[in-house]
Amino acid sequence: MPYDSAATRVRLLDAAYREFSERGLAGARVDRIAAAAKANKQAIYAYFGSKEDLFDAVLGDRLGVLADAAPYTPDDLPGYAGALFDALSAAPDLLRLTHWRGLERNDATPGEIASHLEKAQALRTTMSLPDDRTAIDILEIVVAISTAWHAVPDGLRAVGGLDLRARQRAHRDVVVRAVTALCAVASGT
């Protein structure tokens, strides 16, 4: 069977995603990643350069998947918030990965800054907001509202007598209503 370097790279990204999501950048071990990917440790350095560069590659790859699952819609922020909630419910490891990144490397790449600013500017135009700062604040609040469910322990989520799935659906409805109210306040309607 011939060696397939593209398949090895994909296996390394998948194994690294699991490792980084579970343990963060500092706790992840390249030995475990290589073993899980059925590759050797040198392949990580050959393909990615370092553990940190592998982390960045995993983050970029998975955030691209999230952007596809929850496309940004500045003209429908409540819909975007619901889609983001759904996407993160389907992939809780991704949110955990982004939390690790924020805890261990609180930096932003020029591409991330440009993307965030582009989204804010689209929101500013759509909602006729006074400045980019206000749009960025609203966007960050929408993301925080959409991700809050995933930061709460299951035992607290179940409060209210509903089973967890029913409780999750009810919470999603609250997310959409909260973002709808935020949009109304922000636009002055």
Coordinates of C-alpha atoms in Angstrom, one line a residue:
M1 CA 0.0 0.0 0.0
P2 CA 1.6 3.3 -1.0
Y3 CA 2.1 6.1 1.5
D4 CA -0.6 8.8 1.4
S5 CA 0.7 12.0 2.8
A6 CA -2.6 13.8 2.5
A7 CA -4.3 11.1 4.5
T8 CA -1.6 11.3 7.2
R9 CA -2.0 15.0 7.4
V10 CA -5.8 14.6 7.9
R11 CA -5.3 11.9 10.5
L12 CA -2.9 14.2 12.4
L13 CA -5.4 17.1 12.3
D14 CA -8.2 14.9 13.6
A15 CA -6.1 13.4 16.3
A16 CA -4.8 16.8 17.3
Y17 CA -8.3 18.2 17.4
R18 CA -9.3 15.5 20.0
E19 CA -6.1 16.0 22.0
F20 CA -6.2 19.8 22.0
S21 CA -9.9 19.9 22.8
E22 CA -9.4 17.6 25.7
R23 CA -6.2 18.9 27.2
G24 CA -5.4 22.3 25.7
L25 CA -2.2 23.3 24.0
A26 CA 0.0 23.0 27.2
G27 CA -1.4 19.6 28.2
A28 CA -1.4 18.1 24.7
R29 CA 1.4 15.7 23.9
V30 CA 2.7 15.1 20.4
D31 CA 3.4 11.5 21.3
R32 CA -0.3 10.9 21.9
I33 CA -1.3 12.8 18.8
A34 CA 1.1 10.8 16.6
A35 CA 0.0 7.5 18.2
A36 CA -3.7 8.3 17.7
A37 CA -3.1 9.3 14.1
K38 CA -1.0 6.1 13.5
A39 CA 1.9 8.3 12.4
N40 CA 5.3 9.1 13.7
K41 CA 6.1 12.2 15.8
Q42 CA 8.4 13.5 13.1
A43 CA 5.4 13.8 10.7
I44 CA 3.9 16.4 13.0
Y45 CA 7.0 18.6 12.7
A46 CA 7.3 17.9 8.9
Y47 CA 3.8 18.9 8.2
F48 CA 3.2 21.6 10.8
G49 CA 6.6 22.8 12.1
S50 CA 5.7 22.7 15.8
K51 CA 3.0 21.8 18.3
E52 CA 1.9 25.4 18.4
D53 CA 1.6 25.5 14.6
L54 CA -0.4 22.3 14.7
F55 CA -2.7 23.9 17.2
D56 CA -3.1 26.9 14.9
A57 CA -3.8 24.6 11.9
V58 CA -6.4 22.7 13.9
L59 CA -8.1 25.9 15.1
G60 CA -8.2 27.3 11.6
D61 CA -9.6 24.1 10.2
R62 CA -12.3 23.7 12.8
L63 CA -13.3 27.4 12.8
G64 CA -13.8 27.0 9.0
V65 CA -16.1 24.1 9.7
L66 CA -18.0 26.2 12.2
A67 CA -18.3 29.1 9.7
D68 CA -19.8 26.7 7.2
A69 CA -22.2 25.3 9.8
A70 CA -23.3 28.7 11.1
P71 CA -22.8 31.3 8.3
Y72 CA -22.7 34.8 9.6
T73 CA -25.9 36.7 8.7
P74 CA -25.8 40.3 9.8
D75 CA -29.3 40.9 8.5
D76 CA -30.6 38.0 10.7
L77 CA -28.6 38.0 13.9
P78 CA -31.2 36.0 15.8
G79 CA -31.0 33.3 13.1
Y80 CA -27.2 33.4 13.2
A81 CA -27.3 33.0 17.0
G82 CA -29.6 30.0 16.7
A83 CA -27.4 28.5 14.0
L84 CA -24.3 29.1 16.1
F85 CA -26.0 27.5 19.2
D86 CA -26.9 24.5 17.0
A87 CA -23.5 24.1 15.5
L88 CA -21.8 24.3 18.9
S89 CA -24.3 21.8 20.4
A90 CA -23.4 19.4 17.7
A91 CA -19.6 20.0 18.3
P92 CA -19.0 20.8 21.9
D93 CA -15.3 20.0 21.5
L94 CA -14.9 22.9 19.2
L95 CA -16.1 25.4 21.8
R96 CA -13.8 23.7 24.4
L97 CA -10.9 24.1 21.9
T98 CA -11.6 27.9 21.5
H99 CA -11.8 28.2 25.3
W100 CA -8.4 26.5 25.6
R101 CA -7.0 29.0 23.0
G102 CA -8.4 31.9 24.9
L103 CA -6.9 30.6 28.2
E104 CA -3.5 29.7 26.8
R105 CA -2.9 32.1 24.0
N106 CA -5.0 35.3 24.2
D107 CA -3.8 36.6 20.9
A108 CA -5.5 37.2 17.6
T109 CA -4.0 36.7 14.2
P110 CA -4.3 39.6 11.6
G111 CA -6.7 37.4 9.7
E112 CA -9.0 36.9 12.7
I113 CA -8.9 40.6 13.4
A114 CA -9.8 41.4 9.8
S115 CA -12.6 38.8 9.8
H116 CA -14.1 40.2 13.1
L117 CA -13.9 43.8 11.8
E118 CA -15.5 42.8 8.5
K119 CA -18.4 41.2 10.4
A120 CA -18.7 44.2 12.6
Q121 CA -18.7 46.6 9.7
A122 CA -21.4 44.6 7.9
L123 CA -23.5 44.6 11.1
R124 CA -22.9 48.4 11.5
T125 CA -24.2 49.0 8.0
T126 CA -27.2 46.6 8.4
M127 CA -28.3 48.0 11.7
S128 CA -27.2 51.6 11.1
L129 CA -25.0 51.6 14.2
P130 CA -23.0 54.7 15.1
D131 CA -19.5 53.1 15.0
D132 CA -17.5 49.8 14.6
R133 CA -17.0 49.6 18.4
T134 CA -20.7 49.3 19.0
A135 CA -21.0 46.7 16.3
I136 CA -18.2 44.7 17.7
D137 CA -19.8 44.9 21.2
I138 CA -23.1 43.6 19.8
L139 CA -21.4 40.8 17.9
E140 CA -19.5 39.7 21.0
I141 CA -22.7 39.7 23.1
V142 CA -24.4 37.6 20.4
V143 CA -21.6 35.1 20.5
A144 CA -21.6 35.1 24.3
I145 CA -25.4 34.5 24.4
S146 CA -25.1 31.7 21.9
T147 CA -22.3 29.9 23.8
A148 CA -23.5 30.4 27.4
W149 CA -25.4 27.0 27.4
H150 CA -22.2 25.1 26.8
A151 CA -20.5 26.6 29.8
V152 CA -23.1 25.4 32.3
P153 CA -22.8 22.0 34.0
D154 CA -25.5 19.4 32.9
G155 CA -26.9 19.3 36.5
L156 CA -27.8 23.0 36.3
R157 CA -29.1 22.7 32.8
A158 CA -31.7 20.1 33.9
V159 CA -33.2 22.5 36.5
G160 CA -36.9 23.0 35.8
G161 CA -38.0 19.4 35.4
L162 CA -37.4 19.1 31.6
D163 CA -35.2 16.4 30.2
L164 CA -31.9 17.7 28.9
R165 CA -33.0 17.7 25.2
A166 CA -36.2 19.6 25.9
R167 CA -34.3 22.0 28.2
Q168 CA -31.7 22.6 25.4
R169 CA -34.5 23.4 22.9
A170 CA -36.1 25.8 25.3
H171 CA -32.7 27.5 25.9
R172 CA -32.2 27.8 22.2
D173 CA -35.5 29.6 21.9
V174 CA -34.4 32.0 24.7
V175 CA -31.1 32.6 22.8
V176 CA -33.0 33.6 19.7
R177 CA -35.5 35.8 21.6
A178 CA -32.6 37.5 23.6
V179 CA -30.8 38.3 20.4
T180 CA -34.0 39.6 18.8
A181 CA -34.4 41.9 21.8
L182 CA -30.8 43.0 21.7
C183 CA -31.2 43.9 18.0
A184 CA -34.4 45.9 18.8
V185 CA -32.6 47.9 21.5
A186 CA -29.5 48.4 19.5
S187 CA -31.4 49.7 16.5
G188 CA -33.7 51.8 18.6
T189 CA -36.9 50.1 17.6

